[in-house]
XYZ file of C-alpha atoms in Angstrom:
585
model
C -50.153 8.905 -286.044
C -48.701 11.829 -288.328
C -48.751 15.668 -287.949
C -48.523 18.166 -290.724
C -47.530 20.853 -288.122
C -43.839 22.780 -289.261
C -41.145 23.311 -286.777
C -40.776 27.214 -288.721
C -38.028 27.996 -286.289
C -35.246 26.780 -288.431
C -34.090 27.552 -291.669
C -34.951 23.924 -293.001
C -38.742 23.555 -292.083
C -39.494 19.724 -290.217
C -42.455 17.856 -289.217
C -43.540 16.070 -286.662
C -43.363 12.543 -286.924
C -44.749 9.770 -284.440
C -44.567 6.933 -286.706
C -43.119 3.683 -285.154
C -39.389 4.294 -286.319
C -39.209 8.113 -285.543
C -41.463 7.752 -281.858
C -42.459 11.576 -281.679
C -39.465 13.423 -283.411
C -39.008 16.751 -285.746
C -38.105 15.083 -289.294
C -37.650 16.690 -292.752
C -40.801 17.016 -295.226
C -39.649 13.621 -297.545
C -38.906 11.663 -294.647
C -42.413 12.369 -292.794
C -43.885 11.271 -296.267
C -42.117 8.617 -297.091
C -42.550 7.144 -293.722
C -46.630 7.731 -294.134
C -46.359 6.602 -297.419
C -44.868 3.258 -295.750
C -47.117 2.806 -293.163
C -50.502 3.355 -294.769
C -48.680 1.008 -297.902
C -48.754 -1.606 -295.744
C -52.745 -0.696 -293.957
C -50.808 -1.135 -290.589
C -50.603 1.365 -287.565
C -47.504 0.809 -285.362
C -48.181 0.947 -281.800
C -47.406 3.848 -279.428
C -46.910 2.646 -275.883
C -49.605 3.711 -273.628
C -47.259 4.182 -270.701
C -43.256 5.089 -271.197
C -40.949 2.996 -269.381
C -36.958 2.522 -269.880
C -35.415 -0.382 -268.349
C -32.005 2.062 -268.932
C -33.090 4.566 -266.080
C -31.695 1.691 -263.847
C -28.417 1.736 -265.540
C -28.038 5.213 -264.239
C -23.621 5.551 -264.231
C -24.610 7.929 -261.205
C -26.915 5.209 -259.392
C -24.323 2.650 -260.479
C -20.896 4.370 -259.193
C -19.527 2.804 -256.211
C -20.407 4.575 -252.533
C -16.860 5.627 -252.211
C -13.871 4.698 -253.718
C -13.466 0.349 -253.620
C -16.556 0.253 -251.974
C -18.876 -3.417 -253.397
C -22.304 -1.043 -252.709
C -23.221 0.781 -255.307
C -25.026 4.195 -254.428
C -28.162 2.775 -255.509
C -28.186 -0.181 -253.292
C -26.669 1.751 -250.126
C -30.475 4.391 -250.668
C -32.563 1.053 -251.349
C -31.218 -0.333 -248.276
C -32.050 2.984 -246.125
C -34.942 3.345 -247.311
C -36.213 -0.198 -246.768
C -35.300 0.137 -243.097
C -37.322 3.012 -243.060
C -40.684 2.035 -244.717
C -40.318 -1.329 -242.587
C -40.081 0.379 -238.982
C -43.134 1.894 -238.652
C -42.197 4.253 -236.024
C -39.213 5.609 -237.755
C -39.349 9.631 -238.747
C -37.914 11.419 -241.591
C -35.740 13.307 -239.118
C -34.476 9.978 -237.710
C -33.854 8.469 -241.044
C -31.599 12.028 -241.732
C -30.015 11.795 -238.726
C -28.683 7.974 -239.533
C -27.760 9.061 -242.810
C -25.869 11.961 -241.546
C -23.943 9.890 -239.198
C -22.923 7.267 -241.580
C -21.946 9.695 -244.583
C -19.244 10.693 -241.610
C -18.039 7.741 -240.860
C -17.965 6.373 -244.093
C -14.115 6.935 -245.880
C -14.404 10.294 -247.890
C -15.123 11.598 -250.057
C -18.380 9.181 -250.382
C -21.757 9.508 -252.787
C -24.330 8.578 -249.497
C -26.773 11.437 -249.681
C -27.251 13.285 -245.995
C -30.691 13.695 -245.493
C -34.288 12.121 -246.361
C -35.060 14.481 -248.700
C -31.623 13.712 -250.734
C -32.042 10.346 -251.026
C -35.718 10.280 -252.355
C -34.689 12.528 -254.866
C -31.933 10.699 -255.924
C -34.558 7.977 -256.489
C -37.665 9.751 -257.515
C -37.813 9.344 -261.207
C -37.687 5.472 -260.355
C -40.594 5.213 -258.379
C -44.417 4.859 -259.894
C -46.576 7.466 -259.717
C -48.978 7.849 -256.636
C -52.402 9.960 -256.764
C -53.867 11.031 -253.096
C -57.275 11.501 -253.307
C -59.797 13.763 -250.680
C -62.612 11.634 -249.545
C -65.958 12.066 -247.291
C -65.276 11.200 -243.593
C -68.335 8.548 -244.015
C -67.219 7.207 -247.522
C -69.849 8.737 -249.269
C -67.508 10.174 -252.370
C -64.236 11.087 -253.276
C -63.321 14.613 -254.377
C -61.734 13.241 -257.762
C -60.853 15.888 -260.402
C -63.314 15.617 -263.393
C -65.733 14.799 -261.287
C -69.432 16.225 -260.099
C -67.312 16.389 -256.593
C -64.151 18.262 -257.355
C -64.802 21.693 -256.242
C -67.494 20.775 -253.003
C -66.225 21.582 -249.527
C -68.737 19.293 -248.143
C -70.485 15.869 -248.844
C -73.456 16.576 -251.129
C -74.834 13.157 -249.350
C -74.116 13.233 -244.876
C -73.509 17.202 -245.579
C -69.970 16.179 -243.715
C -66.913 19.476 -244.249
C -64.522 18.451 -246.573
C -62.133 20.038 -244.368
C -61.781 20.725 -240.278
C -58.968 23.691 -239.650
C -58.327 24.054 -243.455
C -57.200 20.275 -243.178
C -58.497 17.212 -244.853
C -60.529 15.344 -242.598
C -60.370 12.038 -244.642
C -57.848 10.874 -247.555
C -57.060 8.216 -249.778
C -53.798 6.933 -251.592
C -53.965 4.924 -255.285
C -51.211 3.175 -256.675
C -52.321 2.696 -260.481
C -51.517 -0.397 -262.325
C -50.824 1.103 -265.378
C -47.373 2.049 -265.174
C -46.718 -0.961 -263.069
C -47.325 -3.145 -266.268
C -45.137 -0.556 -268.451
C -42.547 -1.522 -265.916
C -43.121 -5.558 -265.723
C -43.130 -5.976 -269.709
C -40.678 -3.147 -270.000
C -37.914 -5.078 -267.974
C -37.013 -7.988 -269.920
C -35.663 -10.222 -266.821
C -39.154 -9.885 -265.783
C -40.993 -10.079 -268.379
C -39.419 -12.988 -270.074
C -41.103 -15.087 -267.174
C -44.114 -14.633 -268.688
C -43.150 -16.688 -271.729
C -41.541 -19.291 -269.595
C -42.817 -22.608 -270.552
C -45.500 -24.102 -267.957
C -45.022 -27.588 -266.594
C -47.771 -29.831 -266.062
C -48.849 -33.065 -265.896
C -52.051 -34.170 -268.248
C -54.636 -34.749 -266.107
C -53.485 -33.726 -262.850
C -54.622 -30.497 -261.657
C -51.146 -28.959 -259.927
C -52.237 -25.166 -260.341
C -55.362 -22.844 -261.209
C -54.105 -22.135 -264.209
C -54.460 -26.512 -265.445
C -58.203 -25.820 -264.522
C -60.977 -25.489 -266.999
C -62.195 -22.412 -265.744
C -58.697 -20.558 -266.379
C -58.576 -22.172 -269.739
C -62.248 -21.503 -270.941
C -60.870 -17.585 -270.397
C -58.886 -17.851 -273.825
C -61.526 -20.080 -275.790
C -63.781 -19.324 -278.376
C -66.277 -16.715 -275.936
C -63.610 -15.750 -273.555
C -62.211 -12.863 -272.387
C -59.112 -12.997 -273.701
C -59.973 -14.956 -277.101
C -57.503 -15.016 -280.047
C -54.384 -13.572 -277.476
C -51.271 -15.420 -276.511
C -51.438 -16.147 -272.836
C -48.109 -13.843 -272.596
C -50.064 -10.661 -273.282
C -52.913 -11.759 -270.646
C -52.952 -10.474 -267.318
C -56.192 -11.646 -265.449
C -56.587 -10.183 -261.890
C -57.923 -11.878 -258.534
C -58.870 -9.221 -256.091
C -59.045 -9.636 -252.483
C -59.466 -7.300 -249.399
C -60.618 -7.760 -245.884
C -60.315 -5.783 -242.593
C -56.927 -5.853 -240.339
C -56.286 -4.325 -237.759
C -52.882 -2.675 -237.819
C -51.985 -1.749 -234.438
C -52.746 -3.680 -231.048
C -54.140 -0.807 -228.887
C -56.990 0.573 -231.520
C -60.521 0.378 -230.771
C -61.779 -1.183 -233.755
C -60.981 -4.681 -234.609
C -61.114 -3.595 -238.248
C -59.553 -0.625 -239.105
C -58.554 -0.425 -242.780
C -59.070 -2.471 -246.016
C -56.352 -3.183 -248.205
C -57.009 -3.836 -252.108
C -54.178 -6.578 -252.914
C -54.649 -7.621 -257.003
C -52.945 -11.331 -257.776
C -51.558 -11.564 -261.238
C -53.113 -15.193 -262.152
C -50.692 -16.264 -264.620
C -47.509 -15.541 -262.913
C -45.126 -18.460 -261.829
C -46.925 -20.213 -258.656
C -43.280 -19.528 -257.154
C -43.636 -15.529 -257.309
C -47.424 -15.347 -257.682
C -48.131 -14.633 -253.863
C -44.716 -12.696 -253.302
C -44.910 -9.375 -252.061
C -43.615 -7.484 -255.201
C -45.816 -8.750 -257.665
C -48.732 -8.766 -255.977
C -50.006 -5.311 -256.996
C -51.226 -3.141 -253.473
C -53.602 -0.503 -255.328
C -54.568 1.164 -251.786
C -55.251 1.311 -248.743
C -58.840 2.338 -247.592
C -58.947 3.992 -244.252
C -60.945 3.902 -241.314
C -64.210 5.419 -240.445
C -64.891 7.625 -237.098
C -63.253 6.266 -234.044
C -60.849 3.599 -236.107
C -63.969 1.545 -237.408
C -63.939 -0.347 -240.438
C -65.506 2.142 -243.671
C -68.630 1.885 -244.247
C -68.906 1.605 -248.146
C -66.036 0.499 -250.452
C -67.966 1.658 -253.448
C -66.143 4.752 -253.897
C -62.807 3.639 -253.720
C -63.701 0.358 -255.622
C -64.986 2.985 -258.867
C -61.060 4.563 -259.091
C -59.619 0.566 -259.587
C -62.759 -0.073 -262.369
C -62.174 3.516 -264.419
C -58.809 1.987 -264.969
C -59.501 -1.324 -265.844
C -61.939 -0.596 -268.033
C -59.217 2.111 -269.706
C -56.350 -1.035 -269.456
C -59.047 -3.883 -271.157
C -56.903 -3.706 -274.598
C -53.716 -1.143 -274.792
C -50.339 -1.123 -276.148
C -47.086 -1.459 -273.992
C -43.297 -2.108 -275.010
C -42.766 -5.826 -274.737
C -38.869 -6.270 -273.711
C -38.885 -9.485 -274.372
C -40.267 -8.809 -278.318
C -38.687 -5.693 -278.415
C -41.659 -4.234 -279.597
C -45.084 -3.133 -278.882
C -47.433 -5.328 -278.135
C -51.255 -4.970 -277.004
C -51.723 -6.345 -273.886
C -55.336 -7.186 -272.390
C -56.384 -6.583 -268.841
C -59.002 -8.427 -266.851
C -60.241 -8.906 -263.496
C -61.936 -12.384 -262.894
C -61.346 -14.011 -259.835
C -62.156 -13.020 -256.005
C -60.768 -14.180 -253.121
C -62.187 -13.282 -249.908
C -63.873 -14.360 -246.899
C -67.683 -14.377 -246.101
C -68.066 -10.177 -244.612
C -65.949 -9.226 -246.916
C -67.468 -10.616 -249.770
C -70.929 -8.939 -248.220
C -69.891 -5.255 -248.228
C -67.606 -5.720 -251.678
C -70.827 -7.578 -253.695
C -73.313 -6.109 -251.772
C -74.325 -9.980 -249.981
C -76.332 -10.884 -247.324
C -73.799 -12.096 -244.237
C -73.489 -15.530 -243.248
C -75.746 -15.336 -240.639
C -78.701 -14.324 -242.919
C -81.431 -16.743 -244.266
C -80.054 -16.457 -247.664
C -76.330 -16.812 -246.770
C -75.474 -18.960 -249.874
C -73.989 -16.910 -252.537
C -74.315 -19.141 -254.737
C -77.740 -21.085 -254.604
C -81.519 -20.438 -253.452
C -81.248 -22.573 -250.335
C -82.838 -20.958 -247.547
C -81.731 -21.122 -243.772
C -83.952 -22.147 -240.698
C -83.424 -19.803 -237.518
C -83.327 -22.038 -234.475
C -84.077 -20.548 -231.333
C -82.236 -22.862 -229.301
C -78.532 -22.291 -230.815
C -79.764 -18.348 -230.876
C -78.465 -18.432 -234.638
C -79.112 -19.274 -238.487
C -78.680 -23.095 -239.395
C -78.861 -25.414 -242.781
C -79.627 -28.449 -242.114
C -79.528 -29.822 -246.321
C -76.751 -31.440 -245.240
C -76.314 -34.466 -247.794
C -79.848 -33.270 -248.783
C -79.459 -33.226 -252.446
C -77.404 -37.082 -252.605
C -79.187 -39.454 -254.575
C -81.453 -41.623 -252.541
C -79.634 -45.054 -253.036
C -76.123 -43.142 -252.218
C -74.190 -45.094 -249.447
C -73.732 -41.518 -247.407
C -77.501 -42.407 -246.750
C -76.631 -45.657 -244.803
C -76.379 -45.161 -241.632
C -78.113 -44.739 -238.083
C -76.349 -41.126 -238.215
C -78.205 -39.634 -241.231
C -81.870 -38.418 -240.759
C -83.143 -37.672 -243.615
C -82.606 -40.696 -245.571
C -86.475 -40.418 -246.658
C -86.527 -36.882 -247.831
C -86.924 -35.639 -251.437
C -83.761 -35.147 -253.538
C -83.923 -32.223 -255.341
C -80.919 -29.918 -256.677
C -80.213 -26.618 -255.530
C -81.378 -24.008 -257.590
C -79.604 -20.859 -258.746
C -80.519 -17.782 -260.490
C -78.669 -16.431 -263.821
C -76.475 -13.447 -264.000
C -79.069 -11.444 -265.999
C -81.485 -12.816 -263.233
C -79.322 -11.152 -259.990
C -78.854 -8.243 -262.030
C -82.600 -7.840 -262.465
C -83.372 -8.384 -258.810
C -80.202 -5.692 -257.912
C -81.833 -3.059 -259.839
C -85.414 -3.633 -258.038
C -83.806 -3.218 -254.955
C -82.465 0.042 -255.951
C -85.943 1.294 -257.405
C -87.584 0.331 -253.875
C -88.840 3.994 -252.439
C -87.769 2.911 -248.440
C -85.443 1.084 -246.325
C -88.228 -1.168 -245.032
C -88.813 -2.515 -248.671
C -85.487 -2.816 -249.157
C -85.125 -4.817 -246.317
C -87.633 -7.207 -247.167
C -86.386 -7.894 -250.708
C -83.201 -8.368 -249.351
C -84.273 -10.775 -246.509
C -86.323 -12.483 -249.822
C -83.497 -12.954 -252.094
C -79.971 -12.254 -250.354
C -78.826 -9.231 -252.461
C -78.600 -5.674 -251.093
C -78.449 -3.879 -255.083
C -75.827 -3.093 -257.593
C -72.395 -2.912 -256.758
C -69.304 -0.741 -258.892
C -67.830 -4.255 -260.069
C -71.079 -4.359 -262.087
C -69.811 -2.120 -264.792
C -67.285 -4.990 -265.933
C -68.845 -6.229 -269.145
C -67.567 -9.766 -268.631
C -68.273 -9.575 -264.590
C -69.859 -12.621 -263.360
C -70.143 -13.179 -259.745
C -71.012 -16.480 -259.882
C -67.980 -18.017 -262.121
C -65.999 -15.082 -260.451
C -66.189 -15.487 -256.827
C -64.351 -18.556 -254.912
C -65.645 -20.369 -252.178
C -64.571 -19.023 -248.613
C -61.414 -21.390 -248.603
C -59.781 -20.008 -245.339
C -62.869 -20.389 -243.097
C -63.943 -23.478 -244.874
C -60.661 -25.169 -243.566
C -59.723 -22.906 -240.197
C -63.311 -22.629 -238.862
C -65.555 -25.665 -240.488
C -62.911 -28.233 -239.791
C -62.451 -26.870 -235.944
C -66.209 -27.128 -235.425
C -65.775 -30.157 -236.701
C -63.163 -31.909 -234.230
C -65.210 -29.779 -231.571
C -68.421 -31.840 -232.501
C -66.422 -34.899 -232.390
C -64.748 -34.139 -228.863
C -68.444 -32.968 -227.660
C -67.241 -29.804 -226.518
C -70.382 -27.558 -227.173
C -72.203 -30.554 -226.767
C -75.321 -29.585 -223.929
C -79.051 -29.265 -223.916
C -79.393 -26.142 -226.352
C -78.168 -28.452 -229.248
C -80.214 -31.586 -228.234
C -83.157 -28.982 -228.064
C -82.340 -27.829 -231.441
C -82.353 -31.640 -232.979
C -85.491 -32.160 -231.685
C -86.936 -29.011 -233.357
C -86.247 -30.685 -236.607
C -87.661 -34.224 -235.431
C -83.868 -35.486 -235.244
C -82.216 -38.008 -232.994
C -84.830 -38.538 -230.551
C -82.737 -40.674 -228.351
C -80.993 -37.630 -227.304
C -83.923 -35.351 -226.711
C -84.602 -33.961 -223.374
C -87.397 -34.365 -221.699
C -89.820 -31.816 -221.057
C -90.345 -32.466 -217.392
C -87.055 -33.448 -216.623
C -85.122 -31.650 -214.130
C -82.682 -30.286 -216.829
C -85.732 -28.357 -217.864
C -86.909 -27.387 -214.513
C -83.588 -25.880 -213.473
C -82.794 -23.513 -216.675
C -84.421 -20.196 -215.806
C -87.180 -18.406 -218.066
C -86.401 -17.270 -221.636
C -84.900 -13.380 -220.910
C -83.423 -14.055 -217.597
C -80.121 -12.713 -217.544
C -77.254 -14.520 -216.667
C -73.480 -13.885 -216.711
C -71.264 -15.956 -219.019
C -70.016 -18.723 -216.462
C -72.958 -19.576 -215.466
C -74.838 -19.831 -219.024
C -72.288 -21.835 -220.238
C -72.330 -24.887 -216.966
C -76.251 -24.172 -217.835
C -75.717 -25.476 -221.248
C -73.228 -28.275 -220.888
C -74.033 -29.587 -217.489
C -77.105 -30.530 -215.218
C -77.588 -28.074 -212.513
C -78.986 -30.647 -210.069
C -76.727 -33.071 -211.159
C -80.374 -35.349 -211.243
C -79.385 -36.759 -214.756
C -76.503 -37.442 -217.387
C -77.104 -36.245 -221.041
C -77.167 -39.100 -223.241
C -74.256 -39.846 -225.434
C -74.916 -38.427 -228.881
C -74.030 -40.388 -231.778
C -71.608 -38.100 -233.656
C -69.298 -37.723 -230.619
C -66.320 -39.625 -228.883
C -65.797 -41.289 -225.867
C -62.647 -40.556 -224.045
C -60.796 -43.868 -225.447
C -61.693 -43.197 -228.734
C -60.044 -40.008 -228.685
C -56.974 -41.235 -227.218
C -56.702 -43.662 -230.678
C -57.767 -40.525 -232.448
C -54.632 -38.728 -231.136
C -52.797 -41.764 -231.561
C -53.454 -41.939 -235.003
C -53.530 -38.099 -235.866
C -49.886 -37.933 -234.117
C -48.450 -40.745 -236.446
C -49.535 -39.473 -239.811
C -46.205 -38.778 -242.160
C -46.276 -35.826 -243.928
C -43.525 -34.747 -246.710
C -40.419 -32.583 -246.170
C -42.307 -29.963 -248.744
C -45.272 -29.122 -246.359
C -43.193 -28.599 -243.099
C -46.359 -29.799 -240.812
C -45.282 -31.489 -237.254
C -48.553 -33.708 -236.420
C -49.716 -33.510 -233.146
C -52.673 -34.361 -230.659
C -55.466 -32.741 -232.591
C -58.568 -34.137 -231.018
C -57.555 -33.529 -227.478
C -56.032 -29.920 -227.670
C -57.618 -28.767 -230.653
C -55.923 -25.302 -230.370
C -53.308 -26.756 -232.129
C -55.031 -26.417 -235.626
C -54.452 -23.048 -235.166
C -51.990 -22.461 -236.760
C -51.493 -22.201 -240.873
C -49.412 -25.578 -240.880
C -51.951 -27.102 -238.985
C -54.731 -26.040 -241.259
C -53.347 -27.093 -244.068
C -53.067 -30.491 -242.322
C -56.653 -30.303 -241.019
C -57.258 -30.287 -244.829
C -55.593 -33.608 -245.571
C -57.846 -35.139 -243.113
């Protein structure tokens, strides 16, 4: 905190003082003591701000003058707008952007403060903006060339043996926002960070938000991650990323993976704006615009710095003072694949697709894919669900799923890396689901089980469309009744063996085009019999009530959903109004 080091330059020898009044200044000899004498008086350290931010660089008079004389638009709104145009057309050039600018600084009245090219305006705006790091990184996402790092100096990958570089170019690169200084900016800006301490409103016992769960509260209890700090000085992350596709005419239907981080506690009114969700990077695409094929690397940069941000100091705006602020990340929201190549999962269609219990898939040969068929398996035997012609395993044993402790998963991880081949790798991870340890591992509190959230978009856009598709019997055919009666279900929909259904499918490996496979599966060939109605679909007038009913259902103003005619065009749950009323149903 203190430094005995004199300024000799001077006829009055100071010292250097970094105590919480002086903040890093040259101070005469009794005033460095006396403020040590103070601070060690007391057995207190005051805090030095890990990252320096001044709300007053905004207040700029320069930023703030007026664009010309009686002009409304200050000079820093007329560059914010510019630019903002520019980052939001993607096929706009620097050039072009100079080329508007130069054109409206003449037409604008003059003398006028608009700056006449690109290059003026970011400068004008430079010390505003957070710091970005651009990293070099293997064409196959085997490293990154960080400095400080075993790769810093290689010109090729020291695991594919890839060039670093192709015509003294980088082949491959990779741009990281850090959330550091974004944090020094949020609590340093007291309009912003006086929402933090804005009271919550909820009801007791009604679960409105995340945040009125137990989960989210058993984070600041006795145990917890954050235990013994005011919710204020929290800031627990939910991570999600997942392949898009950025431009129509690529060749890859998954060409980059962004790393969006959700600050949990925000106000659920600006939690899932644009701004403060937190964009750390971008990861780009593999050979040929495919997706990359490890995240690990990338995913290492983001966990150096949250285990650097767990506990550190930042100016509090709304205190006016420092404050430590704690850092987690504890929540992950993402869909099946992605979850697979950022915890290192099996896929959905594996065996062991659960992530979260030991249930194990059957592969039916019929349907050509992986099924589970526990439905309602673990209900209690007297449970009404078990009524029913419709339910076939009203006899079988009820037993609960099991599930496998963190320590346990970590365990079975590190076999898998200790296996000496990709065959025994394989194996274990056709055995247990898990492909080995993962960079999210190094998270002392990381659990993936508490962690990671169930699938929600697929659960509602997908499950709930197979659904009304069962009901309508639109993939209804002789592949699924096949499939029931490998698993001794609903025999009065079986086909026969010696019917003429039977007779009329070609051999297992024939090839056929798409047309015809699919009037193969949902229709008699011969036309010599009708597939019997199967007890979990609809006939044509009970659809019509469906729709009927579906189109009547009142929603409120709040959810803007227009019901429609789900069950006969089905399409229409397409859209994200529609799933969100697919869930109410």
């Amino acid at each position: 905190m203190f430094s005995s080091a004199e300024n000799t330059q001077s006829n009055n020898p100071k010292w250097y003082c970094k105590c919480g009044i002086c903040n890093g200044k040259w101070v005469p000899k009794r005033t460095f003591h006396r403020h040590t004498d103070e601070v060690f008086s007391n057995k207190t350290v005051p805090l030095l701000p890990k990252y320096q931010f001044d709300e007053a660089a905004y207040r700029d008079e320069n930023l703030l003058s007026p664009l010309f004389s009686g002009a409304n638009t200050t000079l820093l709104e007329a560059v914010a707008q510019h630019l903002h145009v520019f980052s939001t057309n993607h096929g706009m050039s620097k050039s072009a952007l100079t080329d508007v600018l130069k054109t409206e600084k003449r037409t604008l009245p003059q003398p006028n403060n608009l700056p006449a090219s690109y290059k003026e305006a970011k400068d004008l705006i430079k010390h505003l903006l957070i710091p970005l790091y651009k990293y070099d990184v293997c064409v196959n996402d085997c490293v990154v060339y960080r400095d400080n790092t075993e790769f810093a100096g290689l010109q090729s990958c020291p695991k594919c043996k890839e060039p670093r570089y192709f015509n003294d170019k980088v082949r491959k690169s990779f741009t990281y926002m850090p959330l550091g200084p974004r944090l020094a900016r949020w609590f340093g800006t007291f309009n912003l960070c006086k929402l933090l301490y804005a009271e919550k409103i909820s009801v007791r016992g009604t679960l409105t938000d995340f945040i009125d769960g137990s989960l989210y509260n058993s984070w600041f209890q006795t145990g917890g991650v954050f235990e013994a700090t005011e919710e204020p000085l929290c800031v627990p992350l939910s991570l999600f990323t997942d392949g898009v596709n950025p431009n129509k005419h690529t060749s890859s239907q998954k060409s980059m993976w962004p790393l969006i981080l959700t600050w949990i506690n925000l106000p659920r009114t600006i939690r899932q704006v644009m701004g403060p969700m937190l964009l750390m990077g971008i990861i780009p695409s593999g050979p040929k615009g495919c997706e990359p094929k490890t995240l690990e690397p990338y995913l290492e940069i983001l966990i150096e710095e949250l285990l650097d941000l767990t506990e550190f100091p930042l100016q509090n705006a709304y205190i006016g003072a420092p404050t430590t602020v704690k850092v987690a990340l504890l929540q992950f929201l993402c869909d099946i694949p992605a979850y697979s190549k950022l915890l290192h999962l099996s896929g959905h269609s594996a065996l062991r697709s659960c992530p979260y219990c030991n249930e194990v898939g059957h592969y039916c040969h019929s349907l050509k894919k992986t099924i589970h068929v526990s439905n309602r398996h673990f209900l209690p035997i007297g449970d009404k669900m078990r009524e029913g012609t419709g339910f076939a395993l009203q006899d079988r044993e009820t037993k609960n799923p099991t599930t496998v402790s963190n320590e346990q998963e970590k365990q079975m991880r590190l076999k898998y890396d200790r296996l000496p081949n990709k065959t025994q790798k394989q194996k274990h991870q056709k055995e247990t689901g898990l492909k080995g340890t993962y960079a999210l591992m190094k998270l002392p509190y990381h659990n993936r089980l508490h962690q990671m959230q169930p699938d929600g978009m697929h659960t509602i856009a997908d499950f709930i469309s197979h659904v009304m598709d069962m009901l309508i019997g639109k993939h209804d055919g002789v592949n699924v009744r096949s499939c029931e009666k490998s698993f001794n279900r609903f025999p009065e929909i079986w086909v026969q063996q010696n019917s003429a259904v039977t007779e009329a499918l070609p051999p297992q490996g024939t090839k056929r085009n798409k047309k015809r496979r699919l009037n193969e599966e949902n229709v008699n060939p011969e036309e010599s019999i009708v597939l019997h109605p199967t007890p979990w679909s609809l006939s044509k007038e009970q659809i019509k009530t469906a729709d009927a009913r579906a189109a009547s259902i009142t929603y409120s103003i709040a959810h803007n959903i227009s019901p429609g005619p789900h069950f006969s065009k089905p399409w229409t749950l397409r859209t994200m109004n529609a799933k969100l009323q697919a869930s109410f149903f």
